[in-house]
Tab-separated table of C-alpha atoms in Angstrom:
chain	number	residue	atom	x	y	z
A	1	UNK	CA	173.552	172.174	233.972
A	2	UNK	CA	170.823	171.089	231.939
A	3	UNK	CA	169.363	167.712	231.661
A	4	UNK	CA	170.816	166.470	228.468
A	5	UNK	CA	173.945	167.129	229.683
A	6	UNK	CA	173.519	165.476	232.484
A	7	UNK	CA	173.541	161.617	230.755
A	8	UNK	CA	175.933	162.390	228.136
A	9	UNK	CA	179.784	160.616	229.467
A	10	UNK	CA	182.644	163.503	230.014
A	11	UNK	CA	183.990	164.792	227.010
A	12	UNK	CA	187.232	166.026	228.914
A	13	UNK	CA	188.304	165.671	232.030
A	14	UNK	CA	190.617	168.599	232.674
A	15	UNK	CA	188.989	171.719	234.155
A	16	UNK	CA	187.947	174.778	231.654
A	17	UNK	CA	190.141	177.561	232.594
A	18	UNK	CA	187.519	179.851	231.336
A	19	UNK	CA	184.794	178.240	233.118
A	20	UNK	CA	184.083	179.894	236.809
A	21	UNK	CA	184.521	177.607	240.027
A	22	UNK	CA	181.745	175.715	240.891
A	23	UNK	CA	180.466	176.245	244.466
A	24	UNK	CA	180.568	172.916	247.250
A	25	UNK	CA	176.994	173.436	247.594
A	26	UNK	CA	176.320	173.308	244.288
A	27	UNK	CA	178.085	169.935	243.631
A	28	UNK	CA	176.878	168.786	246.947
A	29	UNK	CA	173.209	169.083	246.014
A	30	UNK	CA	173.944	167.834	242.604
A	31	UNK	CA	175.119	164.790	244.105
A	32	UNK	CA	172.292	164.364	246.169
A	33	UNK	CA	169.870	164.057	242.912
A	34	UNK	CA	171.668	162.171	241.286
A	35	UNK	CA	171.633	159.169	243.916
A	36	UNK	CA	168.430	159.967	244.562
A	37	UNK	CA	167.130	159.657	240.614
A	38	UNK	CA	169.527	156.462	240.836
A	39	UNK	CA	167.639	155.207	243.811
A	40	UNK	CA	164.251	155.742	242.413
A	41	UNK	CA	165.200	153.883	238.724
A	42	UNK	CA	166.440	150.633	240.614
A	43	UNK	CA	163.189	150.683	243.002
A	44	UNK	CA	161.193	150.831	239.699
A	45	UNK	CA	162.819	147.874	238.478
A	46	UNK	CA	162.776	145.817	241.349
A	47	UNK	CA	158.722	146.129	241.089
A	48	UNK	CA	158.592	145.662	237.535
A	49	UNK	CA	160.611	141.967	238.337
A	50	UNK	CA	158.196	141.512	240.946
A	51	UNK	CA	154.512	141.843	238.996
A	52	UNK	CA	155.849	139.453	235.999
A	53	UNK	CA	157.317	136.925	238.570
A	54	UNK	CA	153.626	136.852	239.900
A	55	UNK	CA	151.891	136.882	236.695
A	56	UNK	CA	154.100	133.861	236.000
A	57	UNK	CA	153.972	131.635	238.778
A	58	UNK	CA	150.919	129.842	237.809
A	59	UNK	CA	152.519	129.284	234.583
A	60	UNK	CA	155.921	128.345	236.235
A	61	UNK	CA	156.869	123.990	236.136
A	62	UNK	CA	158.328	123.288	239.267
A	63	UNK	CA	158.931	119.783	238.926
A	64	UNK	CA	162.437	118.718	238.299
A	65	UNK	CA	164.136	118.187	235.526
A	66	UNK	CA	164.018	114.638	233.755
A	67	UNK	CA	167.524	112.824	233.130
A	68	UNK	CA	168.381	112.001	229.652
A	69	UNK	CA	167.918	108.446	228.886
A	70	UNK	CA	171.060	106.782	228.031
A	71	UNK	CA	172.558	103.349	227.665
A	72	UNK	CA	171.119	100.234	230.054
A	73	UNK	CA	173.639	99.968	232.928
A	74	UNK	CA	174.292	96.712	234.564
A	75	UNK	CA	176.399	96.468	238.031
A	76	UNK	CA	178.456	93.883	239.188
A	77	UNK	CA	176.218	93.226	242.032
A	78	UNK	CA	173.420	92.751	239.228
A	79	UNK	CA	175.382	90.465	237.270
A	80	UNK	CA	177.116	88.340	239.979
A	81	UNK	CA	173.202	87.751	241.540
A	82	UNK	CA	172.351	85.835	238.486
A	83	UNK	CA	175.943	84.364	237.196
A	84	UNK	CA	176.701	81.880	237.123
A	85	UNK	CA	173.919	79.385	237.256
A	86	UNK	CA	173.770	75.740	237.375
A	87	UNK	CA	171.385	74.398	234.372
A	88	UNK	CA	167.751	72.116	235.380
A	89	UNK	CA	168.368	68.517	236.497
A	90	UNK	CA	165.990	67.718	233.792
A	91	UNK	CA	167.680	70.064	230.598
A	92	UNK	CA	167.977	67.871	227.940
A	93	UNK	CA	170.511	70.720	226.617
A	94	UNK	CA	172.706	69.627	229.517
A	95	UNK	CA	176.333	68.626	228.228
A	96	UNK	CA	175.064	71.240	225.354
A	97	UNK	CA	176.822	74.535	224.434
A	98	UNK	CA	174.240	76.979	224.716
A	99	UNK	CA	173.227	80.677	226.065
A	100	UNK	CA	170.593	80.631	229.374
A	101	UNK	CA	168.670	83.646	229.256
A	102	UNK	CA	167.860	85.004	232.837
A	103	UNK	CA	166.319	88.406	232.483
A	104	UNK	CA	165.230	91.241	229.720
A	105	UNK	CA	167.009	94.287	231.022
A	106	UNK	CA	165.843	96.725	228.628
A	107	UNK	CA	162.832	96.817	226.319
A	108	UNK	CA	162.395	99.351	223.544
A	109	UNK	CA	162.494	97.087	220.372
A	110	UNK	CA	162.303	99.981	217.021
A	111	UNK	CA	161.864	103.010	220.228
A	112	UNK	CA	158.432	101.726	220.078
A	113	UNK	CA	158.925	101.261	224.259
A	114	UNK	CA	158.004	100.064	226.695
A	115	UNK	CA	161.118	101.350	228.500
A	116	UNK	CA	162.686	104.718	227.316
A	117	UNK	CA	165.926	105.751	225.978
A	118	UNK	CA	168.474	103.580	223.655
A	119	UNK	CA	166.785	101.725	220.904
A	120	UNK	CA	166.685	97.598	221.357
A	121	UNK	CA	166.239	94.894	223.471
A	122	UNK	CA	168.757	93.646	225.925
A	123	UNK	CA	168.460	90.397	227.662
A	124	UNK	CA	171.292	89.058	230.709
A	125	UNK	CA	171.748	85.634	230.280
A	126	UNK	CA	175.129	83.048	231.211
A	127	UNK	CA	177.105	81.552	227.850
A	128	UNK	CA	178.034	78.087	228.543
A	129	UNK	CA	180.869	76.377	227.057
A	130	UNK	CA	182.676	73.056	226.759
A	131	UNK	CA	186.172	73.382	227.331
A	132	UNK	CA	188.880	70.664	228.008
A	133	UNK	CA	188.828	71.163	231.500
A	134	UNK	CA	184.694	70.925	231.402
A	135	UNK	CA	182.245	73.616	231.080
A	136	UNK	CA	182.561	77.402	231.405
A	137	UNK	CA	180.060	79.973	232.056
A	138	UNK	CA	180.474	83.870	231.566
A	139	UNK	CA	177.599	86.548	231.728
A	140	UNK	CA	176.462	87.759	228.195
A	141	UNK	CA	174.880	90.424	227.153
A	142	UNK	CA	172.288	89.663	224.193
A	143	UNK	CA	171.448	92.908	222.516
A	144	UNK	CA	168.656	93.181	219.680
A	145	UNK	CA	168.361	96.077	217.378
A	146	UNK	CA	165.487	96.790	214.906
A	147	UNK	CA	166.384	98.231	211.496
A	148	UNK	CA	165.131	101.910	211.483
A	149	UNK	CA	165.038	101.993	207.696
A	150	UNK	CA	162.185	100.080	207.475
A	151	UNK	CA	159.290	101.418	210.266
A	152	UNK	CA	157.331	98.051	211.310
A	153	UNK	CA	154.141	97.937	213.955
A	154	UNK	CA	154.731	96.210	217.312
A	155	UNK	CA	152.509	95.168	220.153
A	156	UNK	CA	155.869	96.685	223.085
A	157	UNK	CA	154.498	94.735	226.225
A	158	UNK	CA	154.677	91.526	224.038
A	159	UNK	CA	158.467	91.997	223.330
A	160	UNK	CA	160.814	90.744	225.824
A	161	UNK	CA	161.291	87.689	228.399
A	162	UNK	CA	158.245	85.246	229.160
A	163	UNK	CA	158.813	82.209	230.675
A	164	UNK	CA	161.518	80.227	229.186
A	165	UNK	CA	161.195	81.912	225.684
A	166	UNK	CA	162.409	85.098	224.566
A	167	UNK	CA	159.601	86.856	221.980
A	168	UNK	CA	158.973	89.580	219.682
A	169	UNK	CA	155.895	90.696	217.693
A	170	UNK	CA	155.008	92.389	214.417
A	171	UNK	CA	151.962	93.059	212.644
A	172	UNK	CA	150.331	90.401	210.874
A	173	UNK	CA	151.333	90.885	207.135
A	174	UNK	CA	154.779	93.016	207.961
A	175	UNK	CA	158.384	92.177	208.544
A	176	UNK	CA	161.230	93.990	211.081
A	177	UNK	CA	164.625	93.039	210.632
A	178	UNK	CA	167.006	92.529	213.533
A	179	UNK	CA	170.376	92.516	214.148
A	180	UNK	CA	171.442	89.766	217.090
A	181	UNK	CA	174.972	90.833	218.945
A	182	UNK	CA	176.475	89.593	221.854
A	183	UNK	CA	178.807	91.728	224.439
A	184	UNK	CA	180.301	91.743	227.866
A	185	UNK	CA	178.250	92.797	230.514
A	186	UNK	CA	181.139	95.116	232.247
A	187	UNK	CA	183.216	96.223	229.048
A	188	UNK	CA	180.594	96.243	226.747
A	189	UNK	CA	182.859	95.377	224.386
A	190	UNK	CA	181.510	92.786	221.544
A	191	UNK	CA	181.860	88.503	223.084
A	192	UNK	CA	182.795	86.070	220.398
A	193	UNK	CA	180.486	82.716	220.820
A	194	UNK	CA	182.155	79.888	219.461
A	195	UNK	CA	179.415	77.536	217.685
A	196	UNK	CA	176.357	79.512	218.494
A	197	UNK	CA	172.945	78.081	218.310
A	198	UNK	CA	169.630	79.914	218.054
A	199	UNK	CA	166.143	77.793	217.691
A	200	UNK	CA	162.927	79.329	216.609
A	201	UNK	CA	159.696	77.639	217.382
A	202	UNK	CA	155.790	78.074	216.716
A	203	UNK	CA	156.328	79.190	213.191
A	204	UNK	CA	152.972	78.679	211.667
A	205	UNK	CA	150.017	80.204	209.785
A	206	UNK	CA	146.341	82.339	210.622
A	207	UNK	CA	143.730	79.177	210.447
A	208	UNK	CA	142.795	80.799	207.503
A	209	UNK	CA	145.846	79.970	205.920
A	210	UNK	CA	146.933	83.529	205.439
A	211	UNK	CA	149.693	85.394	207.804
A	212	UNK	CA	152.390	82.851	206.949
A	213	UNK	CA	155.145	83.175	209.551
A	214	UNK	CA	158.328	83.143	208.678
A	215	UNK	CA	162.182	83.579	209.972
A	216	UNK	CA	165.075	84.210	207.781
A	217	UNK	CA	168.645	84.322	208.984
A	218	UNK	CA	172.083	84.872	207.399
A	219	UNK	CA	175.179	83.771	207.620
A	220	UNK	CA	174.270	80.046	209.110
A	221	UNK	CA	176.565	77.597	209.249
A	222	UNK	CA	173.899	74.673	209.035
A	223	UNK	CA	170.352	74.159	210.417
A	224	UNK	CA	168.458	71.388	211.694
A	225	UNK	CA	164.550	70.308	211.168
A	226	UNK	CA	162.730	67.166	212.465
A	227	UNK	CA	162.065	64.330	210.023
A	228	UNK	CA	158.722	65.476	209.794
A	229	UNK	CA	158.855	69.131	209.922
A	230	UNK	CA	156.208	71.427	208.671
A	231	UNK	CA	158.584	74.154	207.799
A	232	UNK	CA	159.542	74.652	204.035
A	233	UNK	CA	163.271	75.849	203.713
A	234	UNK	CA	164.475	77.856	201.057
A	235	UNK	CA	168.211	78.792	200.814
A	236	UNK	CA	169.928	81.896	199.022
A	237	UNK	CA	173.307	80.709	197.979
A	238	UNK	CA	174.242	84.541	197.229
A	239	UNK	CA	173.917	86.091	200.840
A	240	UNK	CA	174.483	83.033	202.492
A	241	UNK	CA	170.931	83.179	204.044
A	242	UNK	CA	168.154	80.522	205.096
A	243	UNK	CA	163.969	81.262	205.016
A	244	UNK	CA	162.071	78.699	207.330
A	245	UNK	CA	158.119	79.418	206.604
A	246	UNK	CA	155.028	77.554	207.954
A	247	UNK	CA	152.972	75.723	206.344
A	248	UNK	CA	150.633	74.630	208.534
A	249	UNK	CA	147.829	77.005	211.175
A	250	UNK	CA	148.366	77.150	214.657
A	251	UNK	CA	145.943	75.928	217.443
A	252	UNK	CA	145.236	78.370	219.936
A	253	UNK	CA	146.234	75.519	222.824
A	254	UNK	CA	149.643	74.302	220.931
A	255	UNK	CA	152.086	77.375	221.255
A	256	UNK	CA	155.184	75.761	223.479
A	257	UNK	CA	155.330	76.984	226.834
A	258	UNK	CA	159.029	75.106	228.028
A	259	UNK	CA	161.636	74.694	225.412
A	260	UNK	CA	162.775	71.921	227.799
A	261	UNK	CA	159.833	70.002	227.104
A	262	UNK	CA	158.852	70.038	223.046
A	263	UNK	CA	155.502	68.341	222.314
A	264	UNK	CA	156.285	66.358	218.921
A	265	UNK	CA	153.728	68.415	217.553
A	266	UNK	CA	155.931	71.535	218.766
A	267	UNK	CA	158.588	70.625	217.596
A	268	UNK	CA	157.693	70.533	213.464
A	269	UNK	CA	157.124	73.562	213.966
A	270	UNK	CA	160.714	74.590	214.628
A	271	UNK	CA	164.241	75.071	213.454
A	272	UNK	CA	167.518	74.999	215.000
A	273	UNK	CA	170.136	77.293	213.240
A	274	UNK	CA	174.332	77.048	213.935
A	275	UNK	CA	176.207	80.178	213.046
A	276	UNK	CA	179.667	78.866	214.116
A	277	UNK	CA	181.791	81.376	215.527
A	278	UNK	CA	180.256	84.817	215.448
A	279	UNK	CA	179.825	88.287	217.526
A	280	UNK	CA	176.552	89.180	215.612
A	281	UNK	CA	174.138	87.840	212.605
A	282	UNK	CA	171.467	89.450	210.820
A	283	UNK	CA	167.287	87.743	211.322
A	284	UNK	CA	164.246	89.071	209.687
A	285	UNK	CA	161.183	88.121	211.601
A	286	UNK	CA	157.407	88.388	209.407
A	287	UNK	CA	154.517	87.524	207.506
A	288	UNK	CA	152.623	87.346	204.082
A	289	UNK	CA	149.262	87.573	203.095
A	290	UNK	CA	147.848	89.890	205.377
A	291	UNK	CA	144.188	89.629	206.786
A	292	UNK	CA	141.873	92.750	206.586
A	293	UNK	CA	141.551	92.992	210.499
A	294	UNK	CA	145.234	91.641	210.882
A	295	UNK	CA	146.652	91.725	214.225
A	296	UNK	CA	149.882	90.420	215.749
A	297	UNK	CA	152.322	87.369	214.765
A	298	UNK	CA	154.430	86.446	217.685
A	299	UNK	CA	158.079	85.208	217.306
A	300	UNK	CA	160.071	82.525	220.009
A	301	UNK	CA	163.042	82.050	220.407
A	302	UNK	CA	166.079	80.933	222.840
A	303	UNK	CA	169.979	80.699	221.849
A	304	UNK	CA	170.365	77.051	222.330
A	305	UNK	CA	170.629	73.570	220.253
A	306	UNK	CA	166.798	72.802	221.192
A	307	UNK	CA	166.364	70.342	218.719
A	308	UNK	CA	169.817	68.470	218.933
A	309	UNK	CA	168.823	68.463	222.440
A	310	UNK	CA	165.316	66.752	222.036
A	311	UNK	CA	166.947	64.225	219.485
A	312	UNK	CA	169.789	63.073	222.069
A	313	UNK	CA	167.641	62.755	224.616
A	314	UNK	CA	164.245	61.372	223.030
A	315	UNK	CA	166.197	59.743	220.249
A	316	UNK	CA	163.978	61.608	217.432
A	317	UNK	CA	165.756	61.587	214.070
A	318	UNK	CA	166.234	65.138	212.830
A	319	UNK	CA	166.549	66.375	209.240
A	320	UNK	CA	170.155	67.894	209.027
């Protein structure tokens, strides 16, 4: 039998009549080689494996893979901790529907970080409102969402919860449009706020004059300014939107650090927008007249009545 034979498959399995009978020693010993030529091919391979696996291993990462980020999650044990709670003795928003932001959850404003995985911002706060039975308070979900269409620059550690104010940052000179929404903290599911309230404070200018601040929001219902407010207001009848812009520059020891407790100074320096009865509006947060060595314009903000509250408790007479 010769070798090329030997690794071609049967062509037919009946016995050749003209073909002699093989002897039992003959098959025997070709048995015999043939394990033994199996024998030596698999031992061959089995070293092969065994150099590349060790000319690997330095190469090889050990460490474990990392989870996809997904979605923020929240547990009940998370959200009953911090819901409800009982507003300050001293609130002047107090008999006030309003949102109380407790925590920022999540914090990747534009996937410009600091936290990883779903774009936005998400803050836990209660939503309190008057009823005819008095005042109930749910947990709420306040979710903020940067438009990718239009890339901005952000400072990420300055986005998020601090103090009593909720903030965001751009560049000086740039713009980054948001989009507000509100959902339940188990279902996810998108919360209607009845008469919804958002103020917006330290809106003012470089001491230059240049990087004017400004916040412009659609679909209000009405706004509110103080008598003496150094905020110019310019209304688009078309979209149904509202531009509050500075005027004036900001001292470096005059940025609010309580909404509860509005210097008068403070407080001309911020608006108080209603957007009746909604599940999400559109904001766009920026500034003009960029300086050469421009850096960041902060933004402030909480989802309450903060200057209806000031006037009903100070008795200040706002500009409706």
């Amino acid at each position: 039998m010769s070798r090329g034979a030997y690794h071609q498959a049967p062509q037919d399995l009946q016995p050749d009549p003209e073909q002699p009978p093989t002897d039992s020693r003959q098959v025997a010993t070709s048995t015999r080689r043939c394990f033994w030529r199996l024998g030596r091919g698999l031992l061959l391979a089995i070293c092969l494996a065994a150099a590349i696996a060790l000319i690997a291993w330095p190469n090889l990462n050990l460490r474990p893979a990392q989870p996809v980020a997904a979605e923020p999650k929240l547990s009940k044990r998370v959200i009953e901790e911090v819901a409800p709670s009982p507003m300050e003795p001293n609130d002047p928003c107090t008999g006030f529907d309003n949102i109380a932001l407790h925590k920022v959850i999540h914090r990747n404003l534009g996937n410009q970080g600091p936290d990883e995985g779903s774009e936005g911002m998400v803050f836990l706060g209660d939503d309190v409102r008057s009823e005819e039975d008095g005042f109930h308070v749910r947990p709420v979900l306040v979710v903020l969402n940067a438009s990718l269409t239009t890339p901005f620059a952000t400072y990420p550690r300055g986005n998020g919860l601090f103090g009593k104010y909720a903030m965001l940052n751009c560049k000086g000179g740039t713009k980054v449009a948001v989009t507000f929404s509100f959902l339940d903290p188990t279902t996810r599911k998108p919360m209607t706020i009845r008469k919804l309230h958002f103020s917006f404070f330290d809106l003012d200018t470089h001491h230059t004059g240049s990087e004017v601040e400004y916040v412009k929001i659609w679909n209000y219902s009405s706004f509110m300014l103080m008598e003496d407010t150094q905020l110019s207001t310019e209304v688009e009848p078309l979209d149904v939107s509202a531009t509050f812009t500075a005027s004036k520059p900001g001292a470096s020891g005059n940025n609010p650090e309580d909404p509860l407790a509005l210097s008068p100074e403070q407080r001309k320096k911020a608006v108080t927008v209603q957007l009746g009865e909604v599940s999400s509006f559109r904001a766009e947060f920026g500034s003009y007249d960029r300086l050469p060595l421009s850096g960041y314009r902060s933004f402030s903000f909480v989802p309450r009545p903060s200057l209806a509250c000031h006037a009903a408790a100070s008795g200040a007479h706002p500009r409706p």
